Coordinates of C-alpha atoms and ligand atoms in Angstrom, one line a residue:
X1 CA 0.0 0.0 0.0
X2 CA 1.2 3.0 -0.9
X3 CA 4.2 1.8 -3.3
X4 CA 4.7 3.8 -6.2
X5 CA 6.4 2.4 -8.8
X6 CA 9.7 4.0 -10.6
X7 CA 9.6 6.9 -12.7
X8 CA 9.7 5.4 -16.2
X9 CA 13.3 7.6 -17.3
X10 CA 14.9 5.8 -14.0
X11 CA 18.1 4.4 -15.8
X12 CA 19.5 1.3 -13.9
X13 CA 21.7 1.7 -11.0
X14 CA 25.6 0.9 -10.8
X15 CA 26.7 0.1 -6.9
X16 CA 28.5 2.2 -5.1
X17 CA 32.3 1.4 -5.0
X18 CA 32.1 -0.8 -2.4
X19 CA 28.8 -1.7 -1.6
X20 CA 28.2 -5.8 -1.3
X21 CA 25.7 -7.8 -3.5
X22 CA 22.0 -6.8 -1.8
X23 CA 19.0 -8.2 -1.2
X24 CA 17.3 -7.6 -4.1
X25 CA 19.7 -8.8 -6.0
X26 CA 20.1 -12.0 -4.2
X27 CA 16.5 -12.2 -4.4
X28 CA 17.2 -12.3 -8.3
X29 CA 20.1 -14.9 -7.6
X30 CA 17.8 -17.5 -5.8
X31 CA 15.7 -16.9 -8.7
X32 CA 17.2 -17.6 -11.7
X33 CA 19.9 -19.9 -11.5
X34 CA 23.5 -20.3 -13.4
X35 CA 25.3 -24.0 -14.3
X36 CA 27.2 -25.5 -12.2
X37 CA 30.4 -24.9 -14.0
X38 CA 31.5 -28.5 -13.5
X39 CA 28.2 -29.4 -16.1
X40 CA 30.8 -27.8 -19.1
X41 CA 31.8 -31.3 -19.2
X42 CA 28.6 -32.1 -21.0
X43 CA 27.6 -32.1 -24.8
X44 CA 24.0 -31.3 -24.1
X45 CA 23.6 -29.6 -20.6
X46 CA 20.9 -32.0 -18.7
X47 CA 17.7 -30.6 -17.8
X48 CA 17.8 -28.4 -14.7
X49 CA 21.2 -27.6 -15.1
X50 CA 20.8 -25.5 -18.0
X51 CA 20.7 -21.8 -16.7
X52 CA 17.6 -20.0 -16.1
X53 CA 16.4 -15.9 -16.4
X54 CA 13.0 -15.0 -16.0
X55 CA 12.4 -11.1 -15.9
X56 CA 8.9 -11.5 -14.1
X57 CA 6.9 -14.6 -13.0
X58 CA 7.1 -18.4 -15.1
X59 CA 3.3 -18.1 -16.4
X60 CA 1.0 -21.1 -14.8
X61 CA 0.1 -23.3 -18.0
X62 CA -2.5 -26.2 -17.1
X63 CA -2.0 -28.8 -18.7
X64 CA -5.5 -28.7 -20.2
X65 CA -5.6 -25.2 -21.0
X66 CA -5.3 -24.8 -24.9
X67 CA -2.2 -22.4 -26.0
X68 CA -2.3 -20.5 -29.1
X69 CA 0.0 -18.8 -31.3
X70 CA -1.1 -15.2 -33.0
X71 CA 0.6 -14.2 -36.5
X72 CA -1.0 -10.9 -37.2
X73 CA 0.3 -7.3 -38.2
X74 CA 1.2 -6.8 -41.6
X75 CA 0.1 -10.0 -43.0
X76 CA -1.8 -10.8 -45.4
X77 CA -3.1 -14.1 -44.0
X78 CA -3.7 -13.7 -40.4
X79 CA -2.8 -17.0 -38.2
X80 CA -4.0 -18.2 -35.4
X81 CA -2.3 -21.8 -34.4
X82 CA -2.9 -24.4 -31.7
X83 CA 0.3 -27.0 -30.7
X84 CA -1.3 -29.7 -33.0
X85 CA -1.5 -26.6 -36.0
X86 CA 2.5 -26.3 -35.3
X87 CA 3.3 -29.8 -35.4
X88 CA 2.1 -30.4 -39.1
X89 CA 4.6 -28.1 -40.2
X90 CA 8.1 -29.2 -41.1
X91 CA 10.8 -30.0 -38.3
X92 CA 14.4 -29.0 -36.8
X93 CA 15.8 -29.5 -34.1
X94 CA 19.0 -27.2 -33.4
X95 CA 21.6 -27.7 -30.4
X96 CA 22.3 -24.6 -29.4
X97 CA 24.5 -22.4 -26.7
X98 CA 22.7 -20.1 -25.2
X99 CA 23.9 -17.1 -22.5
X100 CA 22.6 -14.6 -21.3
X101 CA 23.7 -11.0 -22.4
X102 CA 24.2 -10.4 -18.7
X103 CA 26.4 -13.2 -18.2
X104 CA 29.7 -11.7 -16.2
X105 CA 28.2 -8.8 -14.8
X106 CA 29.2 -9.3 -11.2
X107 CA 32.3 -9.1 -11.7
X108 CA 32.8 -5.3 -13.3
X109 CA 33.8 -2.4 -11.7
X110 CA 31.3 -0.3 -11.4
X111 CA 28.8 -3.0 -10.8
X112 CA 25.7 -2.5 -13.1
X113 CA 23.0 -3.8 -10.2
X114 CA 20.4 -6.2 -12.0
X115 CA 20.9 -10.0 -12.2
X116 CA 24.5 -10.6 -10.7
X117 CA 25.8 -13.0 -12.8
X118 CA 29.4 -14.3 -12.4
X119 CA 30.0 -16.9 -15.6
X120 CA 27.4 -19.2 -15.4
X121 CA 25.0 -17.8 -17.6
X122 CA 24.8 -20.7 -20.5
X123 CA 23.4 -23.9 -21.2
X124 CA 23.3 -25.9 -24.4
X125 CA 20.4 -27.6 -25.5
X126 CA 18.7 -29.1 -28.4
X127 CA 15.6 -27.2 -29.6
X128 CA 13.1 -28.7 -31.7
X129 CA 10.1 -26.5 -34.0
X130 CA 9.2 -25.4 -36.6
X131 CA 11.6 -22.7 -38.7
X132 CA 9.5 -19.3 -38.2
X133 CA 10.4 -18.3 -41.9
X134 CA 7.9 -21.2 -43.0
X135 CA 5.2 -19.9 -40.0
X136 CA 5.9 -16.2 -41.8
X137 CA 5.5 -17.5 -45.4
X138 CA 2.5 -19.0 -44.4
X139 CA 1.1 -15.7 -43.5
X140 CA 2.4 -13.7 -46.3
X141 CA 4.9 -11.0 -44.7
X142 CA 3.7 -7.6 -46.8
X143 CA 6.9 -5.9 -48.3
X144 CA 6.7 -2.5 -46.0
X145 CA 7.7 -5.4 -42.7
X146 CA 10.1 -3.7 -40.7
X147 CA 10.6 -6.0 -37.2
X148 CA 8.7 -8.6 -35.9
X149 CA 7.7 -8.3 -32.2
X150 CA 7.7 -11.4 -30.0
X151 CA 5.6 -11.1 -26.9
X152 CA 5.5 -13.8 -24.1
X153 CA 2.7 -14.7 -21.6
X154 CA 4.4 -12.9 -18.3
X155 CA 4.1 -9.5 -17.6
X156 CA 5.4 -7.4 -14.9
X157 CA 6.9 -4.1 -13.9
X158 CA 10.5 -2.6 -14.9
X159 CA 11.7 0.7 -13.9
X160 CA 8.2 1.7 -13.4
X161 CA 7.5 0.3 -17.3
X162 CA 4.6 -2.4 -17.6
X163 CA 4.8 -4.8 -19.8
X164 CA 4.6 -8.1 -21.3
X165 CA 8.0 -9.7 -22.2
X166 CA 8.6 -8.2 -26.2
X167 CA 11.3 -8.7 -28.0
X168 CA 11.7 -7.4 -31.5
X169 CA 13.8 -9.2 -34.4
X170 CA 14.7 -7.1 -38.0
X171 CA 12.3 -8.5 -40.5
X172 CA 15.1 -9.9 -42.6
X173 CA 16.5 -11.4 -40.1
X174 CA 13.0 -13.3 -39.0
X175 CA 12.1 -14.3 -42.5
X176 CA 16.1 -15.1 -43.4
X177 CA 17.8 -19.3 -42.8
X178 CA 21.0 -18.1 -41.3
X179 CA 20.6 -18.3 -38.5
X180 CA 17.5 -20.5 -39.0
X181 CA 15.3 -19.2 -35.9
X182 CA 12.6 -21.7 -34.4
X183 CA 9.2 -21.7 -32.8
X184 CA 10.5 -24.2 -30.5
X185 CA 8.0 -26.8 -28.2
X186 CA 10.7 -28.9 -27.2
X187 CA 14.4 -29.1 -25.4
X188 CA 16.3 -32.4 -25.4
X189 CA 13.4 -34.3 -27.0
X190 CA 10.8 -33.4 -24.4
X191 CA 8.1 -30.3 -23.9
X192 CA 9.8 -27.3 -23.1
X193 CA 10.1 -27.3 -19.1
X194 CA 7.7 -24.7 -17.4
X195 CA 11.0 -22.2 -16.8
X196 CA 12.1 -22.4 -20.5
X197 CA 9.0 -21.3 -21.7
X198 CA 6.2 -24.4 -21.8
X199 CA 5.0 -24.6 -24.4
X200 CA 6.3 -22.7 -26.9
X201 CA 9.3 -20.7 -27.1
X202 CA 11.9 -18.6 -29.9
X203 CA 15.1 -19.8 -30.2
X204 CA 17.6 -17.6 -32.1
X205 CA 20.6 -19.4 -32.7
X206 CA 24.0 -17.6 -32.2
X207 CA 21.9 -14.4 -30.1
X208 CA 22.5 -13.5 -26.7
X209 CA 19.4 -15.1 -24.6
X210 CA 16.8 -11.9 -24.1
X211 CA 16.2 -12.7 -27.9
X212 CA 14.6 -16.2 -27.2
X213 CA 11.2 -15.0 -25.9
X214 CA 9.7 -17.7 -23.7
X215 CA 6.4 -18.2 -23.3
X216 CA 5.4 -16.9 -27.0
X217 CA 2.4 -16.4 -27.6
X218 CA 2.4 -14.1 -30.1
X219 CA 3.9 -12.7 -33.3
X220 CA 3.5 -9.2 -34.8
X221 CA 4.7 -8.1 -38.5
X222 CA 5.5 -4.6 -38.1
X223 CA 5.8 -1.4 -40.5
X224 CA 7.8 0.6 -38.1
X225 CA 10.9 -0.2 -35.4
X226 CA 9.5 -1.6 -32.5
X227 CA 10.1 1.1 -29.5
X228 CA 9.4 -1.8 -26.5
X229 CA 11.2 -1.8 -23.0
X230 CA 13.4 -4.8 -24.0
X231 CA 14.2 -3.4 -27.2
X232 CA 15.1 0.3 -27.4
X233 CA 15.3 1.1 -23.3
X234 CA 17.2 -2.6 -21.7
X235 CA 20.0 -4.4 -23.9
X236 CA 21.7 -1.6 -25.5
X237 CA 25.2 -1.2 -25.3
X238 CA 25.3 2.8 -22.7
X239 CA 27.9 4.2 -21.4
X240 CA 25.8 7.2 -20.1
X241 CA 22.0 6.9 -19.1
X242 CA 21.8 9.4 -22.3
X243 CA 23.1 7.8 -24.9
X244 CA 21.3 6.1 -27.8
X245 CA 23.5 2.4 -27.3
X246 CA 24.0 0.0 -30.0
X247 CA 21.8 -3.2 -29.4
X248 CA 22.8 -6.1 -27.9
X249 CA 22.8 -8.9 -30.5
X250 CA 24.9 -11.9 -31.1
X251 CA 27.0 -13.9 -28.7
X252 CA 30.7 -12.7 -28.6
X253 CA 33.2 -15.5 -28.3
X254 CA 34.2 -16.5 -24.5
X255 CA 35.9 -19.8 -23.5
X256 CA 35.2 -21.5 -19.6
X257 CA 37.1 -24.2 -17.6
X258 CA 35.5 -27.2 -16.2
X259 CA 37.1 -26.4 -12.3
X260 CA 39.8 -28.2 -12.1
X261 CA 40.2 -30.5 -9.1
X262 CA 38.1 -30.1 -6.3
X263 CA 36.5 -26.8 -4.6
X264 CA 37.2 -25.3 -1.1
X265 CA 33.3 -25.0 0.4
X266 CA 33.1 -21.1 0.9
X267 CA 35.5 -19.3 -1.4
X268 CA 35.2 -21.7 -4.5
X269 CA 39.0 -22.0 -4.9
X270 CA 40.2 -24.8 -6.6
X271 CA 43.0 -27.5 -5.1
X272 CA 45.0 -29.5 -7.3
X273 CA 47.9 -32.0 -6.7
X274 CA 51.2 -31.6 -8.5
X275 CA 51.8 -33.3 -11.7
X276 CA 49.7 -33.4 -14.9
X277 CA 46.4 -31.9 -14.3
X278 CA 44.0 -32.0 -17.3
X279 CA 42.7 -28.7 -18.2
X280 CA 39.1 -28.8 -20.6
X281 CA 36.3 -26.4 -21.3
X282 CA 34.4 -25.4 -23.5
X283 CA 34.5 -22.3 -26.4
X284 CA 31.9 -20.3 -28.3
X285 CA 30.7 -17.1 -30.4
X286 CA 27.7 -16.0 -32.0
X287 CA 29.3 -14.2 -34.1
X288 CA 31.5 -16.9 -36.2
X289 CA 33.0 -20.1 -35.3
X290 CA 35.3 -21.0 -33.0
X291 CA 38.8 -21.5 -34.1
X292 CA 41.0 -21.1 -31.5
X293 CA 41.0 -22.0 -27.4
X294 CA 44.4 -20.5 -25.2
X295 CA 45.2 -21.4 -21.7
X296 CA 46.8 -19.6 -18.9
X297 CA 48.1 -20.3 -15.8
X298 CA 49.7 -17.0 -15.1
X299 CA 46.5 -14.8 -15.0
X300 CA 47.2 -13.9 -18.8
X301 CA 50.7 -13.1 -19.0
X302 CA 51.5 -16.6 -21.1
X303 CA 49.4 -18.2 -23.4
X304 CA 49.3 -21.7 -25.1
X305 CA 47.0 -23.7 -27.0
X306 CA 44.4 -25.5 -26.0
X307 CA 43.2 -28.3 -28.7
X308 CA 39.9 -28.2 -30.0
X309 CA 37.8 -31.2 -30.7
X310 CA 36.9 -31.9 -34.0
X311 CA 34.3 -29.4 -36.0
X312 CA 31.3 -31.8 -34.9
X313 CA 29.1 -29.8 -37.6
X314 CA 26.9 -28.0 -34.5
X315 CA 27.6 -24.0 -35.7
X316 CA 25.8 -22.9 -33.1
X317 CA 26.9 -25.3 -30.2
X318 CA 29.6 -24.7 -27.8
X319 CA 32.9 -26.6 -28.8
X320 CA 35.1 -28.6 -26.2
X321 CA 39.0 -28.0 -25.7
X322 CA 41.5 -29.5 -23.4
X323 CA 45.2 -29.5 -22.9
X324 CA 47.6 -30.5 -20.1
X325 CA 49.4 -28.4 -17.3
X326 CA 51.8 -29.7 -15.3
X327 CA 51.4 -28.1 -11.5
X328 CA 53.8 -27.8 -8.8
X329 CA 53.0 -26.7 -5.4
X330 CA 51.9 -22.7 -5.5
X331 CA 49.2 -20.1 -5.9
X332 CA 47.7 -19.7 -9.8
X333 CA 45.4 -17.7 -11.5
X334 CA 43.8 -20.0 -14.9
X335 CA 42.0 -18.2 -17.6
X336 CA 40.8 -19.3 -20.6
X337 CA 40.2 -17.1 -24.0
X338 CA 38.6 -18.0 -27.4
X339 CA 38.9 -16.8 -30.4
X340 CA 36.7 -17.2 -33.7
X341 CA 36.9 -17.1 -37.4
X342 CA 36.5 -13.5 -38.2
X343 CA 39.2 -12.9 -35.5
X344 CA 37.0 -11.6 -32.4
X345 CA 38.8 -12.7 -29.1
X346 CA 38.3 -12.0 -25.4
X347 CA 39.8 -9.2 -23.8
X348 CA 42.2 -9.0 -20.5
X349 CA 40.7 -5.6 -19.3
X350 CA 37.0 -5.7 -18.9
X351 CA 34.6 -4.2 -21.4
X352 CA 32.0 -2.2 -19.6
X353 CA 28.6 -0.7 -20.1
X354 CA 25.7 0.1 -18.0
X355 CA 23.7 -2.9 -18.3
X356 CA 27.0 -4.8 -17.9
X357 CA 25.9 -7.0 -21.5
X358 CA 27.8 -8.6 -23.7
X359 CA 30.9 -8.4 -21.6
X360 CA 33.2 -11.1 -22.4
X361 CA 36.2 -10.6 -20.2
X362 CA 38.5 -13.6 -19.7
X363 CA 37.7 -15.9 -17.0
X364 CA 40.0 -16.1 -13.4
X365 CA 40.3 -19.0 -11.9
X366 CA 42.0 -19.0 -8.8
X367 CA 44.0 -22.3 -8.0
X368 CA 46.1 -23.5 -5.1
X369 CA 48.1 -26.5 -6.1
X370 CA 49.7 -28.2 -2.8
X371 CA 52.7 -29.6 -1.6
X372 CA 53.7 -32.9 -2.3
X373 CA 53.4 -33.7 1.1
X374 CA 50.1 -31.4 2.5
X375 CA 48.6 -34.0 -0.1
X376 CA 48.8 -37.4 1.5
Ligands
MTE1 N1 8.9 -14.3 -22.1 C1 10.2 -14.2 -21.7 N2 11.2 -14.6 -22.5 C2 12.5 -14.5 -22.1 C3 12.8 -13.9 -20.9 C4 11.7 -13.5 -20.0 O1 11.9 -12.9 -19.0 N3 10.4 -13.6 -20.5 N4 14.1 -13.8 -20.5 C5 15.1 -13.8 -21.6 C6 16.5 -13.8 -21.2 S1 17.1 -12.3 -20.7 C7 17.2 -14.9 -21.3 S2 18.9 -14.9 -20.9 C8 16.7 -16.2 -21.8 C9 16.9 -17.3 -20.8 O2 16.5 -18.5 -21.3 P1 16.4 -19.8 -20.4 O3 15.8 -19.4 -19.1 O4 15.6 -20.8 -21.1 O5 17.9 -20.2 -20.2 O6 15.3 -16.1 -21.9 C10 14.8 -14.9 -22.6 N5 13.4 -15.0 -22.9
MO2 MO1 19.4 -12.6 -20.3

């Protein structure tokens, strides 16, 4: 009682310089969780390890409670298509690496205050739907399309904005095969989970994750740029409230180790024992493929080359790298960096903007390796 919400112009907050993680964004934390970075060592992330973000509240689908997908806007042929309607179109099923946009955000300096991701923002899975360019076809896109809006079934509040989830794609890039983006109703060969987006979700392959809208329920053919919350206000690239921002868009290339060794319970720190320790992880990019993972156990000074495994023909899937690192007893800093085809790498100083998105700023891993004898 008596709550008002936000002024609508209230850009997000940064921390102070040395204010902790809070409540709210704990709150946030508990919420929506990352994977557990020791699940890197699978192909296909199993179900409920796969991260989760949810701006607002996971809708409440009964079972019985028939869903259906809008097509309207400017379309010739408006659509209006139940999960049975979906299914009698053709089928692909895509693996896929997905992150967040936020993923990493904890760690800059200033801290952007919103979801406080560390690194564990990404899962792979494989989606299965129907390719919306056939969907679009079906309704006839007229030739003045500019975006196509995406809007979920949650709604809430942000910065005193209310809303439904909407996300906006470029028409060309909706109607286009490359990436081939999918109205997707399942993840590893099962419905879509209730926090993925039961039953019927986007899934743009190579994007950062605010582009797969959950929960869809329906699609709008627009003649004019979509001007939503999500799109023009969140998930552009600021450096002041003010500026205009570039979007957020693809994924940019970051590599992660599987934590090597075992963890100390509190601080996450990883022991090792001397001798051969095998490093892996695993590398992506949105942007282009992968074609190069680097090691290093001196917080970035020295670099060598991981090996990739073979190009397993998944574009848009995370690829896995290992090499070997001999440790003797001492303190180490690993870090990991990828690098992709058109030459996009990670950087060593961190890459900031106000949302904290997009920021792929090599990984730290802290390791003690003991002595010989501490061991036994
Ligand atoms: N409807 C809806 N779709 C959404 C979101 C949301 O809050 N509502 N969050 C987006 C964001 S920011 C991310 S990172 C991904 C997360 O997908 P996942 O929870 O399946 O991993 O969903 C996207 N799709
Ligand atoms: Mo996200």
């Amino acid at each position: 009682m008596g709550h008002r919400l936000a002024d609508a112009s209230t850009p997000a907050r940064l921390a102070a310089p040395d204010e902790g993680i809070g409540r709210d964004e704990l709150a946030l934390a508990t919420r929506n969780h990352g994977l557990p970075l020791e699940a890197l060592r699978y192909d296909l992330t199993p179900p409920g390890l796969h991260y989760v973000l949810t701006h607002y509240d996971i809708p409440y689908v009964p079972e019985d409670e028939p869903w259906r997908l809008s097509i309207v806007g400017r379309v010739r042929h408006p659509l209006r298509l139940d999960l049975a309607d979906l299914r009698t179109f053709p089928q692909v099923t895509t693996r896929v690496t997905l992150e967040c946009a936020g993923n990493g955000r904890a760690l800059l300096t200033p801290r952007p205050v919103s979801q406080p991701w560390l690194v564990e923002a990404v899962g792979t899975a494989e989606w299965t739907g129907v390719p919306l360019r056939l969907l679009l076809a079906e309704a006839g896109v007229e030739a003045d399309a500019v975006d196509v809006v995406f809007t979920g079934a949650d709604h809430g509040v942000e910065r005193g904005v209310e809303q439904d989830y909407q996300r906006a794609l470029p028409a060309a890039v909706a109607t286009g095969s490359e990436p081939e983006v999918l109205v997707a109703y399942a993840m590893n060969g099962a419905p879509l989970p209730p926090q993925h987006g039961h039953p019927l979700r986007l899934v743009v392959p190579g994007w950062y994750g605010m582009a797969h809208v959950k929960w869809l329920r329906d699609i709008t053919v627009t003649d004019v740029p979509f001007t939503g919350f999500q799109q023009a206000v969140a998930y552009r690239l600021r450096r002041h409230p003010e500026d205009e921002g570039e979007p957020v868009t693809r994924i940019a290339p970051r590599a992660l180790l599987v934590p090597p060794g075992f963890p100390d319970f509190m601080s996450r720190a990883r022991v090792v024992r001397p001798g051969p320790v095998t490093l892996e992880g695993r590398a992506w990019s949105g942007r282009a493929p992968v074609t190069r993972a680097e090691v290093s156990t001196d917080a970035g000074d020295t670099w060598q080359e991981a090996e990739l495994a073979p190009d397993d023909g998944h574009r848009w899937a995370w690829r896995r790298w290992r090499c070997t690192w001999t440790a003797t007893p001492g303190e180490y800093v690993l870090s990991a960096r990828a690098t992709d085809a058109e030459g996009h790498t990670q950087p060593l100083e961190q890459p900031w903007n106000r949302g904290g998105f997009a920021n792929n700023l090599v990984q730290r891993v802290p390791v003690l390796c003991l002595d010989g004898d501490a061991a036994e």
